[in-house]
C-alpha positions in Angstrom: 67.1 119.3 99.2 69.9 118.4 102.2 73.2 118.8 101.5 76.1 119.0 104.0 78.2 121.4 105.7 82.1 119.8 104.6 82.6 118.0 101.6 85.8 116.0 102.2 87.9 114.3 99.5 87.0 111.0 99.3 88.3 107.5 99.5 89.9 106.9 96.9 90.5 110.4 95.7 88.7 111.4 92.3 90.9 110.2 89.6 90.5 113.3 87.3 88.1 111.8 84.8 84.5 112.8 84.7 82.5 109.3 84.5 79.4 109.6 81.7 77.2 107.4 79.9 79.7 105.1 78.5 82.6 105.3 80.6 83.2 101.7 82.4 85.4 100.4 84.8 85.5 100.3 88.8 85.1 104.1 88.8 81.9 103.1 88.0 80.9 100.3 90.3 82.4 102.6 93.1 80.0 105.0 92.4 77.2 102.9 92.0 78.0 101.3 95.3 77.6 104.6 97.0 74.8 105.3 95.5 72.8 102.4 96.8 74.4 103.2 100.1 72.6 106.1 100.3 69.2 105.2 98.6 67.8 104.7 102.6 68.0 108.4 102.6 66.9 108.8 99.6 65.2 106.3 98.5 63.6 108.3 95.2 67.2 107.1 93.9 67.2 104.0 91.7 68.3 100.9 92.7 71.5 100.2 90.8 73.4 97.0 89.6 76.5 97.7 90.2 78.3 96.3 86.9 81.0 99.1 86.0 78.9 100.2 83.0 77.6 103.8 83.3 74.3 103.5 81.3 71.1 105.7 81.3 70.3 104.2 85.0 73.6 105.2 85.8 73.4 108.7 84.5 69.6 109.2 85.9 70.8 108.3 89.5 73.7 110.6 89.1 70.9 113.3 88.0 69.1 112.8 90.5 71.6 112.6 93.2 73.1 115.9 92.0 69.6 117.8 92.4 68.8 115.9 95.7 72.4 117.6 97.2 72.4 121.1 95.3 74.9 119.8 92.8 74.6 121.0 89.6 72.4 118.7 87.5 74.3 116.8 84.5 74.0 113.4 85.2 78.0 113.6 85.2 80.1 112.8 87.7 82.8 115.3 87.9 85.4 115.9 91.4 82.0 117.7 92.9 79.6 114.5 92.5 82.3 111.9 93.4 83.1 113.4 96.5 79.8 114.0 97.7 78.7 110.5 96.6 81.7 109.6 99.0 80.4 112.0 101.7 77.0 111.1 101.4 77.7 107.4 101.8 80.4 108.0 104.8 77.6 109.4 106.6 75.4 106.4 106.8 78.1 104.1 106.9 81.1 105.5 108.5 84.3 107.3 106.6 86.9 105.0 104.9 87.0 103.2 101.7 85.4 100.4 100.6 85.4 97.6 98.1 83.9 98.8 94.4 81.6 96.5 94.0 83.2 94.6 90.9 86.3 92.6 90.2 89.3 95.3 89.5 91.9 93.8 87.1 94.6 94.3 84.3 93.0 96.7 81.2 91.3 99.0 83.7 92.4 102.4 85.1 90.9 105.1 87.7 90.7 106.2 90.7 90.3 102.5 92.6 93.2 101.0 90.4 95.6 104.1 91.6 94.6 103.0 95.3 95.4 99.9 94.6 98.9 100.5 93.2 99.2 103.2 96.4 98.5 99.9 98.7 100.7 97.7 97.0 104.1 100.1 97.1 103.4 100.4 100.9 103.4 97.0 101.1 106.4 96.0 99.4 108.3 97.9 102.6 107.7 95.3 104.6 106.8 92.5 102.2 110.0 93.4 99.2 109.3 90.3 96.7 106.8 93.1 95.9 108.0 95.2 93.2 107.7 99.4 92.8 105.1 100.0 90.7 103.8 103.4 89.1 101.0 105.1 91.3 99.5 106.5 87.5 96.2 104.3 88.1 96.8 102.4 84.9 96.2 98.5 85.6 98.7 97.0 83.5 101.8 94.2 83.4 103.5 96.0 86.3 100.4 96.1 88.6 99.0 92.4 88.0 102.8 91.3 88.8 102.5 93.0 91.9 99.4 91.9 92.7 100.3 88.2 91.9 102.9 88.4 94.2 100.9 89.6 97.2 98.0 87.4 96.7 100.5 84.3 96.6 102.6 85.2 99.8 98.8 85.5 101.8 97.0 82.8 101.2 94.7 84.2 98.2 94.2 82.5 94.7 97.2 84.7 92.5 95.2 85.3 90.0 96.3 89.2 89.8 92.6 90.6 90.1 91.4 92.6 93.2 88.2 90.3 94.0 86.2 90.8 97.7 88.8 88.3 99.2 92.1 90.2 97.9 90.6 93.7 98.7 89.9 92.8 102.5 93.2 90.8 103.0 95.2 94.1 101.4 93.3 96.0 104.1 93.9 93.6 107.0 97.9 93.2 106.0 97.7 97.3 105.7 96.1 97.4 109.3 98.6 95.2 110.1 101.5 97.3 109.3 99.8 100.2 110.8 98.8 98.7 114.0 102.9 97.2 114.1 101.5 93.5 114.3 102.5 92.3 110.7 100.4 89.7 109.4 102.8 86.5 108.3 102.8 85.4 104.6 101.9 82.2 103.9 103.4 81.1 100.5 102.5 77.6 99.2 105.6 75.5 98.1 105.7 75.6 94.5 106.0 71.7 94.5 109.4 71.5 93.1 113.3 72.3 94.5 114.1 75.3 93.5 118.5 75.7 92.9 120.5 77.4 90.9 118.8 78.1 87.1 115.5 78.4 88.9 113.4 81.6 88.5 110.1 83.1 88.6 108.1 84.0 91.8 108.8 81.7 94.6 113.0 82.4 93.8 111.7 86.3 94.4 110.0 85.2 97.3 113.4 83.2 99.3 115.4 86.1 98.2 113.1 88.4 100.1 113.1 86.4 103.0 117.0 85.7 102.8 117.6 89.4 102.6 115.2 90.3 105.7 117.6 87.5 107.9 120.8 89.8 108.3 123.2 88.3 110.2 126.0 86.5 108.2 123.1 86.1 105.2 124.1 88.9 102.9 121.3 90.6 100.9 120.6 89.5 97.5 119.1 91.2 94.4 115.5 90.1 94.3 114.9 89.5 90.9 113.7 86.0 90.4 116.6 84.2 89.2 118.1 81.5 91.5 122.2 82.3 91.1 125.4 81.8 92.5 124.8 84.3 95.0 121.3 83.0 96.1 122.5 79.8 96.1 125.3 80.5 98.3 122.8 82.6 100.7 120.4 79.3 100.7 123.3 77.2 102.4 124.5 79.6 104.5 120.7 79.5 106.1 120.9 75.9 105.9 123.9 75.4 108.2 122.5 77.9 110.4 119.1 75.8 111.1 120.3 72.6 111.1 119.6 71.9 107.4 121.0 69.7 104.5 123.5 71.8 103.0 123.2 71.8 99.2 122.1 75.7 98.3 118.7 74.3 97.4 115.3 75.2 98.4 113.0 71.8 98.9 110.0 71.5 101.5 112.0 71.5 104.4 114.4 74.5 103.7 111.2 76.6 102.3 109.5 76.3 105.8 112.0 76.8 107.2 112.5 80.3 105.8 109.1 81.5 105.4 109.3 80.7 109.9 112.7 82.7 109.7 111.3 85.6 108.1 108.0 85.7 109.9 110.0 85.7 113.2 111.4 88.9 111.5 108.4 90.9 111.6 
């Protein structure tokens, strides 16, 4: 039996809700991923795949992880097991957290969803056409919004769901942040001028930049609709880089401003 000395919280921080046989989700996958990670200590642990579905494999490893570490045995994993799964893992590999293992996305809730959300509402500090969203660990309209909006200012396919991809690029813009070298966004041009009636996303996105100019550019509310008050923001910018002046946003004026704002950070 080895066990050891500190059992630290891990990353992400138990969620609250035991995982059994049937519970599903990337609760799940997380804790299958750990427990592979540790199968080349002890490899008497099952192999897992790592599918979100707690099944009777599922529930055997956990059983058998809990007796290996002086747990006790219940094939549940409870705040105990899901911490030492973490601890276990962060042992062999080094401390911090990792990707789940499986696609997160909108119906799911837990432990990696709340991280998630916790990443997202640091972000949108720096990075506002990110909107506030609830740290409760529920994956709903709110959170895929959020999400869509990241993965379209960096480069990533917005297809709100936390794949490999959108899971390391959260990490390296979060690094970013912490290491004060922001990484630039990237937005695509939507293909069309955007003026006054416009909405959706890509208005979000130039009133987030606008705002971040200062200057003679006043801040605007960034809500997605292309108004007066955008529109009057847009030509402002436009005279002071040389532009056409027409309060619209084609090609030139969007590159324009995504270089304005990234010269902010």
């Amino acid at each position: 039996m080895a066990t050891i000395d500190v059992i630290a919280a891990a990353l992400p921080p138990y969620y609250g809700t035991a995982l059994r046989s049937g519970s599903s989700g990337p609760d799940v996958a997380q804790l299958q991923t750990w427990l592979n990670g540790v199968r080349s200590r002890w490899p008497q642990l099952p192999s897992l795949t790592v599918d979100g579905r707690y099944g009777s494999a599922t529930a055997r490893a956990v059983a058998e992880f809990q007796t290996l570490t002086g747990l006790s045995v219940d094939g549940v994993a409870g705040a105990n097991t899901w911490n030492m799964a973490y601890n276990q893992y962060a042992a062999l590999h080094g401390a911090g957290e990792i990707y789940p293992g499986m696609v997160t996305r909108q119906g799911t809730r837990g432990a990696v969803v709340k991280s998630l959300q916790q990443k997202l509402n640091l972000l949108r500090q720096l990075y506002p056409a990110i909107q506030p969203i609830s740290n409760d660990g529920i994956f709903g309209s709110g959170t895929a919004e959020a999400l869509r909006r990241f993965q379209a200012q960096f480069g990533l396919s917005a297809d709100a769901a936390m794949g490999p991809a959108t899971y390391e690029k959260l990490r390296d813009v979060i690094v970013g942040i912490g290491s004060r070298q922001p990484v630039h966004v990237d937005p695509r041009y939507p293909g069309y001028v955007l003026q006054r009636g416009s909405s959706g996303d890509p208005v979000r996105f130039v009133q987030s930049y606008l705002s971040a100019l200062g200057g003679s550019i006043p801040k605007l509310t960034i809500d997605g609709k292309f108004g007066a008050a955008t529109q009057n923001a847009v030509s402002v910018f436009q005279a002071q880089h040389g532009l056409k002046v027409d309060g619209k946003v084609g090609p030139a004026t969007w590159s324009a401003l995504v270089d304005a704002f990234n010269a902010t950070l």
